[in-house]
mmCIF file with all atom_site columns, C-alpha atoms in Angstrom:
data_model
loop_
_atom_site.group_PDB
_atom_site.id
_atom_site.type_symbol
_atom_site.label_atom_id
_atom_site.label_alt_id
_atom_site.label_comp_id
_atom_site.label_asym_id
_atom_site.label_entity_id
_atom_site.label_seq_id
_atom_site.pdbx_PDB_ins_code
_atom_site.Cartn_x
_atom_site.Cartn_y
_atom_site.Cartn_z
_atom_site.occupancy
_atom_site.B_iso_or_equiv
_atom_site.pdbx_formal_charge
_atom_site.auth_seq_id
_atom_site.auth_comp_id
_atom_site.auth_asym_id
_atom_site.auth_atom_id
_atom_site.pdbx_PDB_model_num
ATOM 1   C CA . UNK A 1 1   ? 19.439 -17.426 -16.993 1.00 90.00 ? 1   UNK A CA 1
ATOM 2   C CA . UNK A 1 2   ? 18.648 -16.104 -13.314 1.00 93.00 ? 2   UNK A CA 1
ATOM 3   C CA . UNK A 1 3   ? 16.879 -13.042 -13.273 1.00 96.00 ? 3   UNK A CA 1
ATOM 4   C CA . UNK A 1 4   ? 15.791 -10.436 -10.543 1.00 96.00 ? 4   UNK A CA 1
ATOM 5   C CA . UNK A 1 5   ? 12.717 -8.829  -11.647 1.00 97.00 ? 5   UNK A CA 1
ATOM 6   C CA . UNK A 1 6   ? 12.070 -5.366  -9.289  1.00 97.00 ? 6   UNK A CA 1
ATOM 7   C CA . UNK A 1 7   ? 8.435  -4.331  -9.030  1.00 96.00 ? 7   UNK A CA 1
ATOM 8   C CA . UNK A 1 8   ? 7.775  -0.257  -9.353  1.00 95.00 ? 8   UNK A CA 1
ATOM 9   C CA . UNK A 1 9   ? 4.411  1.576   -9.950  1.00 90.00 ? 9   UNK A CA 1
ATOM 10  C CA . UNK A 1 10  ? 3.643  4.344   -9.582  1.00 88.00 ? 10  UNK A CA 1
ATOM 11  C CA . UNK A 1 11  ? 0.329  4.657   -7.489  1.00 78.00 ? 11  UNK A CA 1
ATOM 12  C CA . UNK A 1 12  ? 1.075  4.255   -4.149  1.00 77.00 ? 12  UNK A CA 1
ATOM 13  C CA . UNK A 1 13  ? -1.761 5.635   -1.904  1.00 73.00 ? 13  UNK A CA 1
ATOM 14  C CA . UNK A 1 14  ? -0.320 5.384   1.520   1.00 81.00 ? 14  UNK A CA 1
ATOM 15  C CA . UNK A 1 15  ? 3.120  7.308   0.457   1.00 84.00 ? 15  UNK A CA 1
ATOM 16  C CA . UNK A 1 16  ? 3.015  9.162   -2.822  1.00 82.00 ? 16  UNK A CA 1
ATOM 17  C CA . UNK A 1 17  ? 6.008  7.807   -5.275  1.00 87.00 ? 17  UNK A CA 1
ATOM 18  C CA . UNK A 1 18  ? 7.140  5.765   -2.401  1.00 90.00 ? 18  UNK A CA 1
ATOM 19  C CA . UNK A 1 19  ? 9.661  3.677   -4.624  1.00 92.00 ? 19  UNK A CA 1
ATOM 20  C CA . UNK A 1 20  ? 11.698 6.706   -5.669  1.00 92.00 ? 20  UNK A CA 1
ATOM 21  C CA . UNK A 1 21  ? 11.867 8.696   -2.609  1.00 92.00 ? 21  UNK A CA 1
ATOM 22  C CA . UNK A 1 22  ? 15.155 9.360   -1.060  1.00 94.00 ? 22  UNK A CA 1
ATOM 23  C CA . UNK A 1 23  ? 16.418 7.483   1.435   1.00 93.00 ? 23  UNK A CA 1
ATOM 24  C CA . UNK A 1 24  ? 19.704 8.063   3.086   1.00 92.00 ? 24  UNK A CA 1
ATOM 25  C CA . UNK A 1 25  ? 20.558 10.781  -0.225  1.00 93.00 ? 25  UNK A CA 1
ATOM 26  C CA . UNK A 1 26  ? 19.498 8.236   -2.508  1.00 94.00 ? 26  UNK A CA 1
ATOM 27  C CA . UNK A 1 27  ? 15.687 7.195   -4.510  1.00 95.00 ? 27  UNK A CA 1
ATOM 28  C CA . UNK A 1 28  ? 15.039 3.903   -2.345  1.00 95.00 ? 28  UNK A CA 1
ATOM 29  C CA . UNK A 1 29  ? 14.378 1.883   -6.164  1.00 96.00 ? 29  UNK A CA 1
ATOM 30  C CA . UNK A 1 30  ? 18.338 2.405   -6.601  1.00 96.00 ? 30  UNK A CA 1
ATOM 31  C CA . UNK A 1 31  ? 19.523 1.340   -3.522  1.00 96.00 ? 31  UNK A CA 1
ATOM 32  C CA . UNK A 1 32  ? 17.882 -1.666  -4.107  1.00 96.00 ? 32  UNK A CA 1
ATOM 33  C CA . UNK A 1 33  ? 19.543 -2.011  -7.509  1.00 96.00 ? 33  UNK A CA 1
ATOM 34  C CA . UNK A 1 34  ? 22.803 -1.195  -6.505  1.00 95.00 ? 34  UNK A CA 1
ATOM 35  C CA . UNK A 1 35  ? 22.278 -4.153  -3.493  1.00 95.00 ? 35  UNK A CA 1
ATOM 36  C CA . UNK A 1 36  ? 21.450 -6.719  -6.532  1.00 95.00 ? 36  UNK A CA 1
ATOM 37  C CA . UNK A 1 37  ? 24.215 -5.374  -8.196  1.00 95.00 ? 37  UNK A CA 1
ATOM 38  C CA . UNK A 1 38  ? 26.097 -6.226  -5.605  1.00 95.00 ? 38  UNK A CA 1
ATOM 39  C CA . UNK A 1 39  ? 24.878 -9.762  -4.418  1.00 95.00 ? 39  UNK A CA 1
ATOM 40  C CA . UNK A 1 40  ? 26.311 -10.835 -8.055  1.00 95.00 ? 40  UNK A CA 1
ATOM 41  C CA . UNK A 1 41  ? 23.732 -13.960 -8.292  1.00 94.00 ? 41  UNK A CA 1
ATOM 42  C CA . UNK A 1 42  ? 21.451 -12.700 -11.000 1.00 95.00 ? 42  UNK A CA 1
ATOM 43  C CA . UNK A 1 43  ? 22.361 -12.079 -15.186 1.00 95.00 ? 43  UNK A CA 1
ATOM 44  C CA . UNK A 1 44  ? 20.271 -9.394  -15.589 1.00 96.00 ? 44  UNK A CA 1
ATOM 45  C CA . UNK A 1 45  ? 17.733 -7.211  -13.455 1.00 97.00 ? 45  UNK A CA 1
ATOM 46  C CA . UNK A 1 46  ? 14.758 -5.826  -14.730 1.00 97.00 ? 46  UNK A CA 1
ATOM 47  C CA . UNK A 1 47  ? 12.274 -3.663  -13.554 1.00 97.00 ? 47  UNK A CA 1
ATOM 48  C CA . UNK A 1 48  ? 8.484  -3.610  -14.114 1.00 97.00 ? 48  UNK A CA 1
ATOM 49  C CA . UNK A 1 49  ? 7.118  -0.284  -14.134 1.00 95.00 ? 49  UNK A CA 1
ATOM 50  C CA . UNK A 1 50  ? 4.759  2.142   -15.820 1.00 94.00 ? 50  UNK A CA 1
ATOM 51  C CA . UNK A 1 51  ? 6.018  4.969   -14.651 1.00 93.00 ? 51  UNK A CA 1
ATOM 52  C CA . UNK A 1 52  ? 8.168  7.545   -16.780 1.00 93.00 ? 52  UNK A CA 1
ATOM 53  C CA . UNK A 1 53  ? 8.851  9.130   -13.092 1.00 93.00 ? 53  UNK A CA 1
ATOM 54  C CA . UNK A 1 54  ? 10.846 6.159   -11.795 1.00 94.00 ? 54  UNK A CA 1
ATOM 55  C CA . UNK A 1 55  ? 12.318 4.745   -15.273 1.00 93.00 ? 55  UNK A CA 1
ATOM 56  C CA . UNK A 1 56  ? 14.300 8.189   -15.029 1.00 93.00 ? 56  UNK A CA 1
ATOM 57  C CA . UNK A 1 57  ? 15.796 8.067   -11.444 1.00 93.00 ? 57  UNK A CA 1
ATOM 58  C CA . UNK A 1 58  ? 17.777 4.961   -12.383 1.00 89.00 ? 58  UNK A CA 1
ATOM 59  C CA . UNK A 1 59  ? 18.558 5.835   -16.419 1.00 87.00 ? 59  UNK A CA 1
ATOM 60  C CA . UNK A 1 60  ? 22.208 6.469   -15.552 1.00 89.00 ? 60  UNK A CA 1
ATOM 61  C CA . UNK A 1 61  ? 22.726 2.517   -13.757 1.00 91.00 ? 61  UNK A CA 1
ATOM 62  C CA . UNK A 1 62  ? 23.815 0.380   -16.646 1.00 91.00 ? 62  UNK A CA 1
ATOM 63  C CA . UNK A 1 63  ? 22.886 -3.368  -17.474 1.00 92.00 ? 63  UNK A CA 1
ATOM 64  C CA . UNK A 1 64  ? 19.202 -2.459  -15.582 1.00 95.00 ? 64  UNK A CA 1
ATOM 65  C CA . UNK A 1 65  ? 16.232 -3.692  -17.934 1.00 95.00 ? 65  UNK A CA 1
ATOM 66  C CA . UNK A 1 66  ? 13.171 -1.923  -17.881 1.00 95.00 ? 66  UNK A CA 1
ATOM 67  C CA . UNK A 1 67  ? 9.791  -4.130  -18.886 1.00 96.00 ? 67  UNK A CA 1
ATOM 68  C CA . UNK A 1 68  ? 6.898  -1.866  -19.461 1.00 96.00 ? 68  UNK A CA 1
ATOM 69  C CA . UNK A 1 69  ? 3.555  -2.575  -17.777 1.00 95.00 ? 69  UNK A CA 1
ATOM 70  C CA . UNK A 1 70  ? 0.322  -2.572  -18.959 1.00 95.00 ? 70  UNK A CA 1
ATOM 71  C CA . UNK A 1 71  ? -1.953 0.501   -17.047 1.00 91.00 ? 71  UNK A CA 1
ATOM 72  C CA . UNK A 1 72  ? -4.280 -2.632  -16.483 1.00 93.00 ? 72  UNK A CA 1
ATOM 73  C CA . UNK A 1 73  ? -1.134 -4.416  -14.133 1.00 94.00 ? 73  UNK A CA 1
ATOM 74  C CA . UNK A 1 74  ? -0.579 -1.080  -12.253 1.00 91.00 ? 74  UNK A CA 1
ATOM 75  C CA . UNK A 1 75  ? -4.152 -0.419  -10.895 1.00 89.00 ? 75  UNK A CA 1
ATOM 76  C CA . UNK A 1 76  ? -4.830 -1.239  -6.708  1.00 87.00 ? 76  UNK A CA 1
ATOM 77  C CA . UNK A 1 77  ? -6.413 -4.678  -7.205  1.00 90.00 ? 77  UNK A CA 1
ATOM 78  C CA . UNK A 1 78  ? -3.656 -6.157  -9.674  1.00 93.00 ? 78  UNK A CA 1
ATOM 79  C CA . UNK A 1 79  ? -1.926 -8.464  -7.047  1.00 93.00 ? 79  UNK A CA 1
ATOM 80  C CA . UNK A 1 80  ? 2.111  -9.368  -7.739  1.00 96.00 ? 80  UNK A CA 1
ATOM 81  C CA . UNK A 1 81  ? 0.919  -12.982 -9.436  1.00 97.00 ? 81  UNK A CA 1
ATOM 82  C CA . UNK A 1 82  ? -0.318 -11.046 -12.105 1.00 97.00 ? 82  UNK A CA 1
ATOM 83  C CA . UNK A 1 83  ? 2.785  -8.526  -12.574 1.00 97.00 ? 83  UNK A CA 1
ATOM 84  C CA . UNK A 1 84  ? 5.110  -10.914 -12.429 1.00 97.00 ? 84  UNK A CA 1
ATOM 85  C CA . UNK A 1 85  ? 3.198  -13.485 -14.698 1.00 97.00 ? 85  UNK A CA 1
ATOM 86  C CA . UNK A 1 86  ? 3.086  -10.673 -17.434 1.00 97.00 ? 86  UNK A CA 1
ATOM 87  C CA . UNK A 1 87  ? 7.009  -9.787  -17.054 1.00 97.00 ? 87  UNK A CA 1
ATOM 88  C CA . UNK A 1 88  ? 8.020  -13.447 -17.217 1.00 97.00 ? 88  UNK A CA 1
ATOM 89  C CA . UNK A 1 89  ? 6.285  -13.719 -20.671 1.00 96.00 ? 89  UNK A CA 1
ATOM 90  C CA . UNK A 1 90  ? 7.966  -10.518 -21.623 1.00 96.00 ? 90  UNK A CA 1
ATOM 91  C CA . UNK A 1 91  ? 11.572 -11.843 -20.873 1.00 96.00 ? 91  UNK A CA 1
ATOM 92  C CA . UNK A 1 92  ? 10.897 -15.720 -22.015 1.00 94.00 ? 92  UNK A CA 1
ATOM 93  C CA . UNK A 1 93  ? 10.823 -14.278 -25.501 1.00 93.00 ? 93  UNK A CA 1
ATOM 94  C CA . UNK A 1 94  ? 14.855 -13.227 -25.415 1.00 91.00 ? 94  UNK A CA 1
ATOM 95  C CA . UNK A 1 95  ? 15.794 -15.544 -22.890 1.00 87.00 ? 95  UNK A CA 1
ATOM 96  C CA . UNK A 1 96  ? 15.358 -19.234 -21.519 1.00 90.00 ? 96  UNK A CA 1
ATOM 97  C CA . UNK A 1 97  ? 14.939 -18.341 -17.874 1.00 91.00 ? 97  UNK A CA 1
ATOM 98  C CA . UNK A 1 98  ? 16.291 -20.824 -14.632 1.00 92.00 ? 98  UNK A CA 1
ATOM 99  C CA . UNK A 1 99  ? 15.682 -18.824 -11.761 1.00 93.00 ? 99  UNK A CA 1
ATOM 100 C CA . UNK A 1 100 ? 13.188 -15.888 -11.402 1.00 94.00 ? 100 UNK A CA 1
ATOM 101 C CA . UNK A 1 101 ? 13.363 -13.552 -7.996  1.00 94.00 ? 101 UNK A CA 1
ATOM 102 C CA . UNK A 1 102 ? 10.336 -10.990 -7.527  1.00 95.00 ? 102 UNK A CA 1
ATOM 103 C CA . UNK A 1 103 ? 12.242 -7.725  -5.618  1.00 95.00 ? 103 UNK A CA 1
ATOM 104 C CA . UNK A 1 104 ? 10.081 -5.309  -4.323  1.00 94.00 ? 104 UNK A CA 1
ATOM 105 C CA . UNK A 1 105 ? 11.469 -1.669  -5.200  1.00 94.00 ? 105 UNK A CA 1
ATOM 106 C CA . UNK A 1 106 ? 11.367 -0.751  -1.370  1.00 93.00 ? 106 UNK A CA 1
ATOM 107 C CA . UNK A 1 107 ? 13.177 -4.386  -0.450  1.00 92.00 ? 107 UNK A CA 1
ATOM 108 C CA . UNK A 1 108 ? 16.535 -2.020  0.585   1.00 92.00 ? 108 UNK A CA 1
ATOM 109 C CA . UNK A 1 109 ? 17.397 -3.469  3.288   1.00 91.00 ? 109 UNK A CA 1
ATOM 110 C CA . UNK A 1 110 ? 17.672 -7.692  2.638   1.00 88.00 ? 110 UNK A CA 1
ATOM 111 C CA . UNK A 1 111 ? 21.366 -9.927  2.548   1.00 92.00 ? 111 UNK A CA 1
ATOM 112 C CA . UNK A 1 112 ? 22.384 -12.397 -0.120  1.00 93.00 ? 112 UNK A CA 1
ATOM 113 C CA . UNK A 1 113 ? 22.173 -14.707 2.124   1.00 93.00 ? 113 UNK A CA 1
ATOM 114 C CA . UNK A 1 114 ? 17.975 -14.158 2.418   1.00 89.00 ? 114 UNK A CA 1
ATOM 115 C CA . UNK A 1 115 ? 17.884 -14.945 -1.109  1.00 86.00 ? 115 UNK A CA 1
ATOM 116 C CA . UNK A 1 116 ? 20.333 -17.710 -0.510  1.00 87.00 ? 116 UNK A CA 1
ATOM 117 C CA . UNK A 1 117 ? 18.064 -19.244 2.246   1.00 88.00 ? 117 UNK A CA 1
ATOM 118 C CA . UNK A 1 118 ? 14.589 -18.843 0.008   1.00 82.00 ? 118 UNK A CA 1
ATOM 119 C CA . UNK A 1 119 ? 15.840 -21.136 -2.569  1.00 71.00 ? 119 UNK A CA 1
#
């Protein structure tokens, strides 16, 4: 199973709800969905979040996963080891997983063939 897992909190100091501001008419966490939609090379995307907020600006994409994080994982000194650590235990108890990309919510503007060349 390959898997894109998209990391979202909430408590960004620098810009407030930076993952779900709009960009170009649109919340910057679903044009990065909609671009892993579109590269076709994972099963299933999930994202990490603990925020209510963002879960709701993407409710109406289908097939998008949501794996709820611990308040612990979304604090300023919880590094992405951690977050992603916790979500791949989540998922490995549905799911046998091959390949695992970590996706930053704000990662709008990388190609399939970046995530072609990182393998």
């Amino acid at each position: 199973m390959r898997i894109a897992i998209i990391l979202a909190r909430s408590g960004s100091k620098r810009i407030k709800l930076k993952n779900i501001k709009k960009f170009i008419d649109e919340p910057i966490i679903v044009k990065t969905i909609k671009n892993l939609k579109k590269m076709k090379m994972f099963n299933k995307i999930y994202v990490s979040t603990e925020s209510k907020k963002i879960t709701k600006v993407f409710d109406h994409i289908k097939d998008i996963n949501i794996i709820k994080r611990p308040n612990n994982l979304s604090d300023d000194f919880t590094g992405t080891r951690d977050v992603m650590v916790h979500a791949i235990k989540e998922i490995s108890k549905e799911f046998k997983l091959e390949e695992i990309c970590c996706v930053y919510a704000t990662s709008i503007f990388f190609k399939k063939k970046n995530l072609i060349e990182a393998k």
